[in-house]
CSV table of C-alpha atoms in Angstrom, one decimal:
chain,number,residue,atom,x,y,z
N,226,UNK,CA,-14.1,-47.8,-15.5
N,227,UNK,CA,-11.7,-47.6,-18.9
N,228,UNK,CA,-13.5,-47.3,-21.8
N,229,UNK,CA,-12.8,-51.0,-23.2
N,230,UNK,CA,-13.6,-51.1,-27.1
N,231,UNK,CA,-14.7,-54.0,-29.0
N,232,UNK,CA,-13.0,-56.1,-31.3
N,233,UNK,CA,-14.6,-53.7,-34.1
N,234,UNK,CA,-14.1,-50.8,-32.4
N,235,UNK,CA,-10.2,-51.7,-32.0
N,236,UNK,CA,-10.1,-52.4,-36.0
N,237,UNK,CA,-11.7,-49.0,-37.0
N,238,UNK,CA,-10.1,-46.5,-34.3
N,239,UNK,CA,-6.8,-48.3,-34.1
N,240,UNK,CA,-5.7,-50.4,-36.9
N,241,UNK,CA,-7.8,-48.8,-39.7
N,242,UNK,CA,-7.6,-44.9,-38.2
N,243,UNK,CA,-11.2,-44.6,-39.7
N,244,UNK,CA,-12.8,-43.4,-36.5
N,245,UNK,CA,-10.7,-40.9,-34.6
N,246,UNK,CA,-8.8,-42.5,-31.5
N,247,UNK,CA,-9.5,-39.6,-29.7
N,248,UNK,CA,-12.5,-39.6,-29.2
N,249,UNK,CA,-12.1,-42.7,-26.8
N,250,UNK,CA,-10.7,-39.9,-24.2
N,251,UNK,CA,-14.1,-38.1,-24.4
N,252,UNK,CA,-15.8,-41.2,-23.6
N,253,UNK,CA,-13.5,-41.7,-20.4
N,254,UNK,CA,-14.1,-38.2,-18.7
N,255,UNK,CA,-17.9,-38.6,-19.8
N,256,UNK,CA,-17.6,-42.0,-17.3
N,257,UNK,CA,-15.6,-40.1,-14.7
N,258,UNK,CA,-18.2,-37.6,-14.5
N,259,UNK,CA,-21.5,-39.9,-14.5
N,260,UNK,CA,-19.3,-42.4,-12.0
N,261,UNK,CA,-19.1,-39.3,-9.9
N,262,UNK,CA,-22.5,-38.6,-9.8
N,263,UNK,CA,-23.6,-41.9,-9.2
N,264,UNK,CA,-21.7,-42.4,-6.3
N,265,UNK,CA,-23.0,-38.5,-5.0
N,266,UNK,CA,-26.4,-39.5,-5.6
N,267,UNK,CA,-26.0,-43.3,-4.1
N,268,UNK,CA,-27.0,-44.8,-7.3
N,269,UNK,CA,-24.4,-47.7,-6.2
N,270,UNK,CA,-25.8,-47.8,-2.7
N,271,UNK,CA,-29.4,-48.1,-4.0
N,272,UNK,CA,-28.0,-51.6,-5.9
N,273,UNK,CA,-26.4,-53.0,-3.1
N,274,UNK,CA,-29.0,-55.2,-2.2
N,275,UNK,CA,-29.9,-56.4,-5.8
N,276,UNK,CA,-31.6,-55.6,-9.0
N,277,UNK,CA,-33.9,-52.6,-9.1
N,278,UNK,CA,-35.7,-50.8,-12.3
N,279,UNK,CA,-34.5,-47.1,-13.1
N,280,UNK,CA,-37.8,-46.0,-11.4
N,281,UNK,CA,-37.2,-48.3,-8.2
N,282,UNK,CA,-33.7,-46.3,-8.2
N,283,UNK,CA,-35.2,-43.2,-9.0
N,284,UNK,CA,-37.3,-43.6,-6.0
N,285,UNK,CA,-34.7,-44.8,-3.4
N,286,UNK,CA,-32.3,-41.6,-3.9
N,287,UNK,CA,-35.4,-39.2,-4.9
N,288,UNK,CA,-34.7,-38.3,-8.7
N,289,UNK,CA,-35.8,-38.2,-12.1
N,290,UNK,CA,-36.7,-41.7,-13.5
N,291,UNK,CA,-36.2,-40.7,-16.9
N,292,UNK,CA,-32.9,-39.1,-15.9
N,293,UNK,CA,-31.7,-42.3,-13.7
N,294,UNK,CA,-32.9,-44.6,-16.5
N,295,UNK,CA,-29.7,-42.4,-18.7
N,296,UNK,CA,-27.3,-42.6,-15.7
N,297,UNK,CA,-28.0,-46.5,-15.7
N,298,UNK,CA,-27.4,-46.9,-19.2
N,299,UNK,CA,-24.4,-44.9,-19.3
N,300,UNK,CA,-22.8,-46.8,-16.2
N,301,UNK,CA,-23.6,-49.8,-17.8
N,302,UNK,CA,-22.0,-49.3,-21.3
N,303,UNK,CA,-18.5,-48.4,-18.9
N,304,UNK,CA,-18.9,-51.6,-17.2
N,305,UNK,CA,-20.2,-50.3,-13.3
N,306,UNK,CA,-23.6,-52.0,-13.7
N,307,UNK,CA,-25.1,-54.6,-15.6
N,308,UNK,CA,-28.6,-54.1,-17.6
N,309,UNK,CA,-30.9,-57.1,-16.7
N,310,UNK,CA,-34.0,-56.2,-19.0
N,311,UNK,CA,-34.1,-53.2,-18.0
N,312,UNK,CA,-33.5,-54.5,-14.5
N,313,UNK,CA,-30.0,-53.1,-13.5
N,314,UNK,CA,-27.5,-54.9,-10.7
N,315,UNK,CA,-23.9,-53.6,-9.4
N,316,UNK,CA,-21.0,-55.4,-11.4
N,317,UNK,CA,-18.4,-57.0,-8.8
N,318,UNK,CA,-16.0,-54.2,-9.0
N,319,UNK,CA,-18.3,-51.5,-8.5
N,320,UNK,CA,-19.6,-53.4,-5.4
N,321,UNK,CA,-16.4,-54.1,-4.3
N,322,UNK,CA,-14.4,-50.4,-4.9
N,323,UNK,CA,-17.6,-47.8,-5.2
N,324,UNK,CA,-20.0,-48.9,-2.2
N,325,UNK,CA,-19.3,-49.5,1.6
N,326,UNK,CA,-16.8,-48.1,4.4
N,327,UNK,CA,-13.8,-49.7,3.3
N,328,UNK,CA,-12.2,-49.2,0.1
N,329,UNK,CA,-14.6,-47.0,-1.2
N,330,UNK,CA,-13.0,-45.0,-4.1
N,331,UNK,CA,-16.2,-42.8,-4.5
N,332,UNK,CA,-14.9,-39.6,-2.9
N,333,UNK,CA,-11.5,-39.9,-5.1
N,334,UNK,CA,-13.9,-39.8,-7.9
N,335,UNK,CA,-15.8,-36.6,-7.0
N,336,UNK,CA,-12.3,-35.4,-5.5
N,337,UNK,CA,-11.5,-35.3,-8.9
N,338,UNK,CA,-14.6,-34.6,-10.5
N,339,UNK,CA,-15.8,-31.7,-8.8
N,340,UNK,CA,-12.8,-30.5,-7.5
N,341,UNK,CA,-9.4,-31.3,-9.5
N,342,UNK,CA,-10.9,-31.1,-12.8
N,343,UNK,CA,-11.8,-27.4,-12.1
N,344,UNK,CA,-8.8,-26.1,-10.4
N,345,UNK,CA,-7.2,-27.6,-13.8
N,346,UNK,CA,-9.4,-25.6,-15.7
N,347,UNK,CA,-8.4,-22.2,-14.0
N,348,UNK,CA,-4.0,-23.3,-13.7
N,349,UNK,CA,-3.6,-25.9,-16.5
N,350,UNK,CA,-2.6,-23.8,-19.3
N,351,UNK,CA,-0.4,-21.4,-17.3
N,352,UNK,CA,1.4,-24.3,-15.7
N,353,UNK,CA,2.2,-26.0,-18.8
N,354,UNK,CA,3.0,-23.1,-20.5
N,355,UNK,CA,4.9,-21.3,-17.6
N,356,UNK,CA,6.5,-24.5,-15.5
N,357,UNK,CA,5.2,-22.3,-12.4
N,358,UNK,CA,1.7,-23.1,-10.9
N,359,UNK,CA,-0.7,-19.9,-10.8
N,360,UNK,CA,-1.5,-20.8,-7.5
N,361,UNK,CA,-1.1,-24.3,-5.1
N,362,UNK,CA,-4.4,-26.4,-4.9
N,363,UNK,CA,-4.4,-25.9,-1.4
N,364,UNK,CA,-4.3,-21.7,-1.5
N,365,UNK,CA,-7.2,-22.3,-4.0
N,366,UNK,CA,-9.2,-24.6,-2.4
N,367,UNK,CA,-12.1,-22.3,-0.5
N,368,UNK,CA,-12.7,-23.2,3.5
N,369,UNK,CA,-15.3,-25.6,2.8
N,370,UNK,CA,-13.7,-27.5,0.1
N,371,UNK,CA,-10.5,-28.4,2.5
N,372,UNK,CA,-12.6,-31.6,4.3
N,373,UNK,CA,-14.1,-32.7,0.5
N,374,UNK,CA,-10.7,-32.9,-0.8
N,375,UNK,CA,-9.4,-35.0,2.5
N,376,UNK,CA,-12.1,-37.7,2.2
N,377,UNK,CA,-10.8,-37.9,-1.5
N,378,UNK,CA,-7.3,-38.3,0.0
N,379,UNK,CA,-8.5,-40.8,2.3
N,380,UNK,CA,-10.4,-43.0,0.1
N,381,UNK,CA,-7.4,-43.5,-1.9
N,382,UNK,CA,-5.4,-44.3,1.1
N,383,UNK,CA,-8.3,-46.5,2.2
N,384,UNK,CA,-6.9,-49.2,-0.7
N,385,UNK,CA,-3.4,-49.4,0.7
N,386,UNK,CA,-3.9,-48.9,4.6
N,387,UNK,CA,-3.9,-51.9,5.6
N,388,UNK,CA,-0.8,-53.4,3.2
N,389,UNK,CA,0.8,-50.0,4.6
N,390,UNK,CA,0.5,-51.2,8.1
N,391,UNK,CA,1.4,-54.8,7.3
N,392,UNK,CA,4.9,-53.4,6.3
N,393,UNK,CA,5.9,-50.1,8.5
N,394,UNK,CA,7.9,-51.5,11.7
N,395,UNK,CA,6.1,-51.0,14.8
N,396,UNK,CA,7.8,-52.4,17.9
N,397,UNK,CA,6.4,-52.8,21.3
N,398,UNK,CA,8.4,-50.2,22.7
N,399,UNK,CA,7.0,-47.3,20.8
N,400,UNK,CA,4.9,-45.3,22.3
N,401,UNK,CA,4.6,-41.8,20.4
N,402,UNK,CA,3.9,-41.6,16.4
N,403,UNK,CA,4.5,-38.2,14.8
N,404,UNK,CA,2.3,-38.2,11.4
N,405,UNK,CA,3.1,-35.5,9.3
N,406,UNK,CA,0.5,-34.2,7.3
N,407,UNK,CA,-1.6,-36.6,8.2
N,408,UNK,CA,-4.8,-34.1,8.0
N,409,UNK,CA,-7.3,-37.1,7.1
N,410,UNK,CA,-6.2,-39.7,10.1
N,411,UNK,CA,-6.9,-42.8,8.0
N,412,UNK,CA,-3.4,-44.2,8.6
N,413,UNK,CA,-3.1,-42.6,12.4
N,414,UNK,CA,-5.9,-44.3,13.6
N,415,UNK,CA,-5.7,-47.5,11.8
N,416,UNK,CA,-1.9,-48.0,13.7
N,417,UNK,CA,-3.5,-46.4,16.9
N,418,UNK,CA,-6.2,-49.5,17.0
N,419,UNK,CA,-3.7,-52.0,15.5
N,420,UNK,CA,-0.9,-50.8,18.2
N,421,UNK,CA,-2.8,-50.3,21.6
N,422,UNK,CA,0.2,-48.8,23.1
N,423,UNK,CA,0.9,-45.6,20.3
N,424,UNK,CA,0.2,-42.4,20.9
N,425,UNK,CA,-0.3,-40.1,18.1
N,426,UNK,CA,0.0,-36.4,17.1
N,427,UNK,CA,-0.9,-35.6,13.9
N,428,UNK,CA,0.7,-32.4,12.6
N,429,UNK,CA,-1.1,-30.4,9.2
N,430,UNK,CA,-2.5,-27.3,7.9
N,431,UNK,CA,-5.4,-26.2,10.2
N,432,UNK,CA,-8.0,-26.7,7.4
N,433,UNK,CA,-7.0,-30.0,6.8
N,434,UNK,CA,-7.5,-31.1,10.5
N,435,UNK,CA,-11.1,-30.8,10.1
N,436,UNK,CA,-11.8,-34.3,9.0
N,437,UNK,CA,-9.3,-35.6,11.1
N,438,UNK,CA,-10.5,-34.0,14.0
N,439,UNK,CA,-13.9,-35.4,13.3
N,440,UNK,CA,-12.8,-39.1,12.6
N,441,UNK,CA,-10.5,-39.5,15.7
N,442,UNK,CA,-13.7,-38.0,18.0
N,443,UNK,CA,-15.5,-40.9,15.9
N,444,UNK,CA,-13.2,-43.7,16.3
N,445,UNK,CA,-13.2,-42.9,19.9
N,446,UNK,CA,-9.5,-42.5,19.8
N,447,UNK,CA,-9.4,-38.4,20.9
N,448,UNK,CA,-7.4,-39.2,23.9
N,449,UNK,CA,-4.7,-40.8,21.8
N,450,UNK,CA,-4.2,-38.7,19.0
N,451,UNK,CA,-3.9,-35.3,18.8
N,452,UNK,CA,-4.5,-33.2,16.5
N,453,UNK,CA,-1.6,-29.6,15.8
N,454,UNK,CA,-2.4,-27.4,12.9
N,455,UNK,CA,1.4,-25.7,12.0
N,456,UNK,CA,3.2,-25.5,8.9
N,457,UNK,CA,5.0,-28.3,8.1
N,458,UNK,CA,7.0,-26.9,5.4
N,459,UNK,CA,8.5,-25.0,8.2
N,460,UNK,CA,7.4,-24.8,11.9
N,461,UNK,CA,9.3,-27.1,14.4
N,462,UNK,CA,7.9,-30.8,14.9
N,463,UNK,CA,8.7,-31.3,18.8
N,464,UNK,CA,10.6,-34.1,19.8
N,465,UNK,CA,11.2,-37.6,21.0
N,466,UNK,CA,9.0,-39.3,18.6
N,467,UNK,CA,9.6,-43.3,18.2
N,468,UNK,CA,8.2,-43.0,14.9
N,469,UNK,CA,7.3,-40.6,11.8
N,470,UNK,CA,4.8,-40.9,9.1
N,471,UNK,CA,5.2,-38.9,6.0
N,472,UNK,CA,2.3,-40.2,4.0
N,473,UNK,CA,1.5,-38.9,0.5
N,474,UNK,CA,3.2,-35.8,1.1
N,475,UNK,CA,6.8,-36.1,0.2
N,476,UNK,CA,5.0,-36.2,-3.8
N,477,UNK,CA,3.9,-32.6,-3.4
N,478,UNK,CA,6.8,-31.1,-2.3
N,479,UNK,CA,9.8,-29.1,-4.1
N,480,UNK,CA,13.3,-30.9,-2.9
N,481,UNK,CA,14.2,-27.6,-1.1
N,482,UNK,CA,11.3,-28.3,0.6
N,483,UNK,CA,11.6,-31.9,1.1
N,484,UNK,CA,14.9,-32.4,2.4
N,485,UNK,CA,15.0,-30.0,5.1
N,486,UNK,CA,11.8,-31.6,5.9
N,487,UNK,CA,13.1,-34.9,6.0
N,488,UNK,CA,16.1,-33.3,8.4
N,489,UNK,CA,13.6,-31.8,11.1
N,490,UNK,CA,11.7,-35.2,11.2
N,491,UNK,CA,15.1,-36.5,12.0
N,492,UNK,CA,15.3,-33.9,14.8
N,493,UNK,CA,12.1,-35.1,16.4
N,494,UNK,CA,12.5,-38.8,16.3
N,495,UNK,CA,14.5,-40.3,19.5
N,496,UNK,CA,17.6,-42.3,18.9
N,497,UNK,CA,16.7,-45.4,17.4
N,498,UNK,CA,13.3,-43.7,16.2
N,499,UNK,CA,12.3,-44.4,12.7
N,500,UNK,CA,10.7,-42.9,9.7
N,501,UNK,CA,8.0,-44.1,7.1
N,502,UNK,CA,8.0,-42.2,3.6
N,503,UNK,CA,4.6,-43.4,1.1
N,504,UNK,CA,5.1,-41.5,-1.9
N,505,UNK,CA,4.6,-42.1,-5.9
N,506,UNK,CA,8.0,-41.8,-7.5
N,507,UNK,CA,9.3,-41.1,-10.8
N,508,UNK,CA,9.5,-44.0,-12.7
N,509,UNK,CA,7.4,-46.7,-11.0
N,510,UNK,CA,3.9,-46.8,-12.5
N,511,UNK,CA,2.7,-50.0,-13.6
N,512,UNK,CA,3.0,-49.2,-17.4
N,513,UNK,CA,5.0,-46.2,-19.1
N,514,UNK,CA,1.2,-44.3,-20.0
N,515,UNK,CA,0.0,-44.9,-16.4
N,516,UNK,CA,3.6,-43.8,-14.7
N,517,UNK,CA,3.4,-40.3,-17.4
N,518,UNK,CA,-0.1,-39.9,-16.5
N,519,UNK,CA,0.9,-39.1,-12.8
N,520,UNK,CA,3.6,-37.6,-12.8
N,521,UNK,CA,1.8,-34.9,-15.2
N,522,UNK,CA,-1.3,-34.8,-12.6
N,523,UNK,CA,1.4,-34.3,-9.7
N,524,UNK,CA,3.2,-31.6,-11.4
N,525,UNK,CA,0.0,-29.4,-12.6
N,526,UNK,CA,-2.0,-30.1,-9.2
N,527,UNK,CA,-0.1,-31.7,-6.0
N,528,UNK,CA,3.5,-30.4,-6.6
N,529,UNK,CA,3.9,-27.2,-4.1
N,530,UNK,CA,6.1,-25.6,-6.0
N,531,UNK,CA,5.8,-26.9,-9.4
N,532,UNK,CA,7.9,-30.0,-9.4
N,533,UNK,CA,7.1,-33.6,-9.9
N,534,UNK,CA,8.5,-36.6,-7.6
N,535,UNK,CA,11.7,-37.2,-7.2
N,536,UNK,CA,13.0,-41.2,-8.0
N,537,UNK,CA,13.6,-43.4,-5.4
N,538,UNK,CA,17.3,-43.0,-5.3
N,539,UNK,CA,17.1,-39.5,-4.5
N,540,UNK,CA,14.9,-39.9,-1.6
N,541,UNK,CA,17.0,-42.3,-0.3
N,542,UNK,CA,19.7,-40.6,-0.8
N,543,UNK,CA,18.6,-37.5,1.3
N,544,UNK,CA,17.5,-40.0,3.9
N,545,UNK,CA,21.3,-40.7,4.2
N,546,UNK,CA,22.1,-36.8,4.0
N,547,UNK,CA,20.5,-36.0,6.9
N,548,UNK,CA,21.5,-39.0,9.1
N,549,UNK,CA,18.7,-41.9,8.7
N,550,UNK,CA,19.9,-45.4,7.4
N,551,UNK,CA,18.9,-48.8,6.8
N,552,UNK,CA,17.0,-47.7,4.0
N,553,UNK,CA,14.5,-49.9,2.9
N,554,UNK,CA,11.7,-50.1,0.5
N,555,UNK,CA,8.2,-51.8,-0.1
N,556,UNK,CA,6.0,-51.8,-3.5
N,557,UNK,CA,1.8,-52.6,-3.7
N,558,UNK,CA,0.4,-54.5,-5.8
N,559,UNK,CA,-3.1,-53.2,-5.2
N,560,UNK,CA,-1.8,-49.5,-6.5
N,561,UNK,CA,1.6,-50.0,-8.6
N,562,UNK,CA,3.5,-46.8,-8.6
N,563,UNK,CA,3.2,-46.1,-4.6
N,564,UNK,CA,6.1,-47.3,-2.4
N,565,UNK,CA,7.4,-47.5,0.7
N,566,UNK,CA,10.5,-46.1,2.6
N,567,UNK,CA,11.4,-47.0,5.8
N,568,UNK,CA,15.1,-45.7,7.4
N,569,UNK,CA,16.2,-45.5,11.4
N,570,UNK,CA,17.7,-42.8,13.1
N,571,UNK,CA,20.6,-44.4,14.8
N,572,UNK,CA,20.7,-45.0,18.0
N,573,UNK,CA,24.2,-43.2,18.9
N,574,UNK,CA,24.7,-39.8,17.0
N,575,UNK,CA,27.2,-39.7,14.6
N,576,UNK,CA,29.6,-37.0,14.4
């Protein structure tokens, strides 16, 4: 939750500078990191069904009282619970983003908690200081870390799936979906049970098809979707797709990278077939803080090769290069910055 001063805490770090501003950026990664342990230890869960003391807490997820009665009061001062006399309940947004199935942010939180925070800790300076990255998150992720960091991809995707779906074109002729890098199979399956007749193969680093493996076997949906491990910066893609998702992939990618990317998925989609690109672009986060703010965590931790986004023009514009058109795109409200691409291969080659 962001650290929201009071009126006199705006007057004496902002407008007085007597207490230093930046101390308020303290306070935030102290919330990240007791959020993230709430939501490990399901303190959240624990509330779901209504107030509890720290000891009733401390009981339900087997823990220190004394140390869940601090957690508590830390959550609420950020705004995830509310103290009750020393009675504590779940605020609406927590209930609503940090417990349940569906749009559950949790595992983005400990993604980042446990997981991007530290890889920063070991690259940050030499990618700053360098412009080249020491080594790619994924080369430094260990084995075990691979399906931790995909739930964390997934529960951010969990917030847009949905909207996602709503907009990509599906028509009742397709019958094959190539998803590219699809490693968690949130999106995959989600169009698989929304469009009975799709067929899927989803095409990722072996490591990364851990979690999807496990969530298409769940959602009964094995015999639909496939799961390849290759390299999709470079192995071929097959052929005859109807349509191609590139989901939250295109951001990590250099543009020598990208583009030829962009031109083999061109090469396996039929004539008429069409392609979906979700990406966060240069240049569309809600505010100009926000939009700097990820573009600097793309470029020090999802960029392959050291580079951040590309704008949407240029995207589109390689699109054209490599013979899609009809370009379109769609915006979310739910997260600003993330859009849309759609564009069609067309359906009689041109020379």
């Amino acid at each position: 939750m962001p650290v929201r001063p009071s009126i006199l805490d705006r007057l004496a770090f902002f407008r007085l500078n007597r207490t230093p501003a930046p101390l308020l950026d303290l306070f935030g990664a102290v919330g990240l990191r007791a959020a993230s342990l709430a939501f490990d230890m399901d303190v959240f869960e624990a509330l779901v069904d209504g107030h509890d003391t720290p000891e009733a807490v401390a009981a339900a997820v087997d823990a220190d009282p004394e140390g869940v009665g601090h957690l508590l009061d830390i959550l609420a001062a950020l705004g995830y619970v509310r103290d009750c006399d020393g009675s504590y309940r779940l605020t609406e947004t927590s209930r609503r983003w940090l417990t349940g199935d569906e749009e559950n942010l949790g595992p983005w939180l400990t993604f980042w908690a446990d997981l991007g925070f530290r890889y920063w800790a070991e690259t940050l300076d030499e990618t700053v200081r360098t412009g080249e990255r020491p080594v790619t998150m994924s080369e430094w992720l260990d084995s075990g870390e691979f399906e931790r960091a995909q739930r964390g991809f997934r529960a951010l995707g969990s917030l847009l799936v949905v909207d996602v779906l709503d907009a990509v074109t599906v028509r009742e002729s397709d019958r094959d979906l190539l998803a590219v890098g699809g490693g968690h199979a949130l999106y995959t399956i989600a169009a698989c049970r929304r469009h009975p007749h799709l067929d899927a193969t989803i095409v990722d680093d072996p490591e990364s098809l851990v979690l999807a493996r496990e969530e298409t076997a769940a959602a009964e949906l094995d015999d639909r979707i496939v799961c390849e491990g290759l390299d999709v910066q470079s192995d071929y893609l097959g052929e005859s797709y109807d349509l191609a998702f590139l989901f939250s992939l295109a951001h990590g990618f250099d543009p020598a990278i990208s583009r030829p990317l962009l031109g083999r998925i061109h090469d396996a989609l039929a004539p008429g077939g069409r392609v979906a690109v979700l990406a966060q672009f240069d240049g569309e986060g809600p505010t100009p803080a926000t939009d700097a703010a990820m573009a600097f965590a793309r470029f020090v931790s999802f960029s392959m090769l050291g580079t951040n986004t590309d704008t949407i023009e240029e995207v589109s514009a390689w699109l054209r290069a490599v013979g899609f058109e009809n370009v379109k795109r769609t915006t979310f409200q739910t997260l600003p910055g993330i859009v849309l691409l759609e564009a069609e291969k067309p359906k009689i080659p041109t020379e």
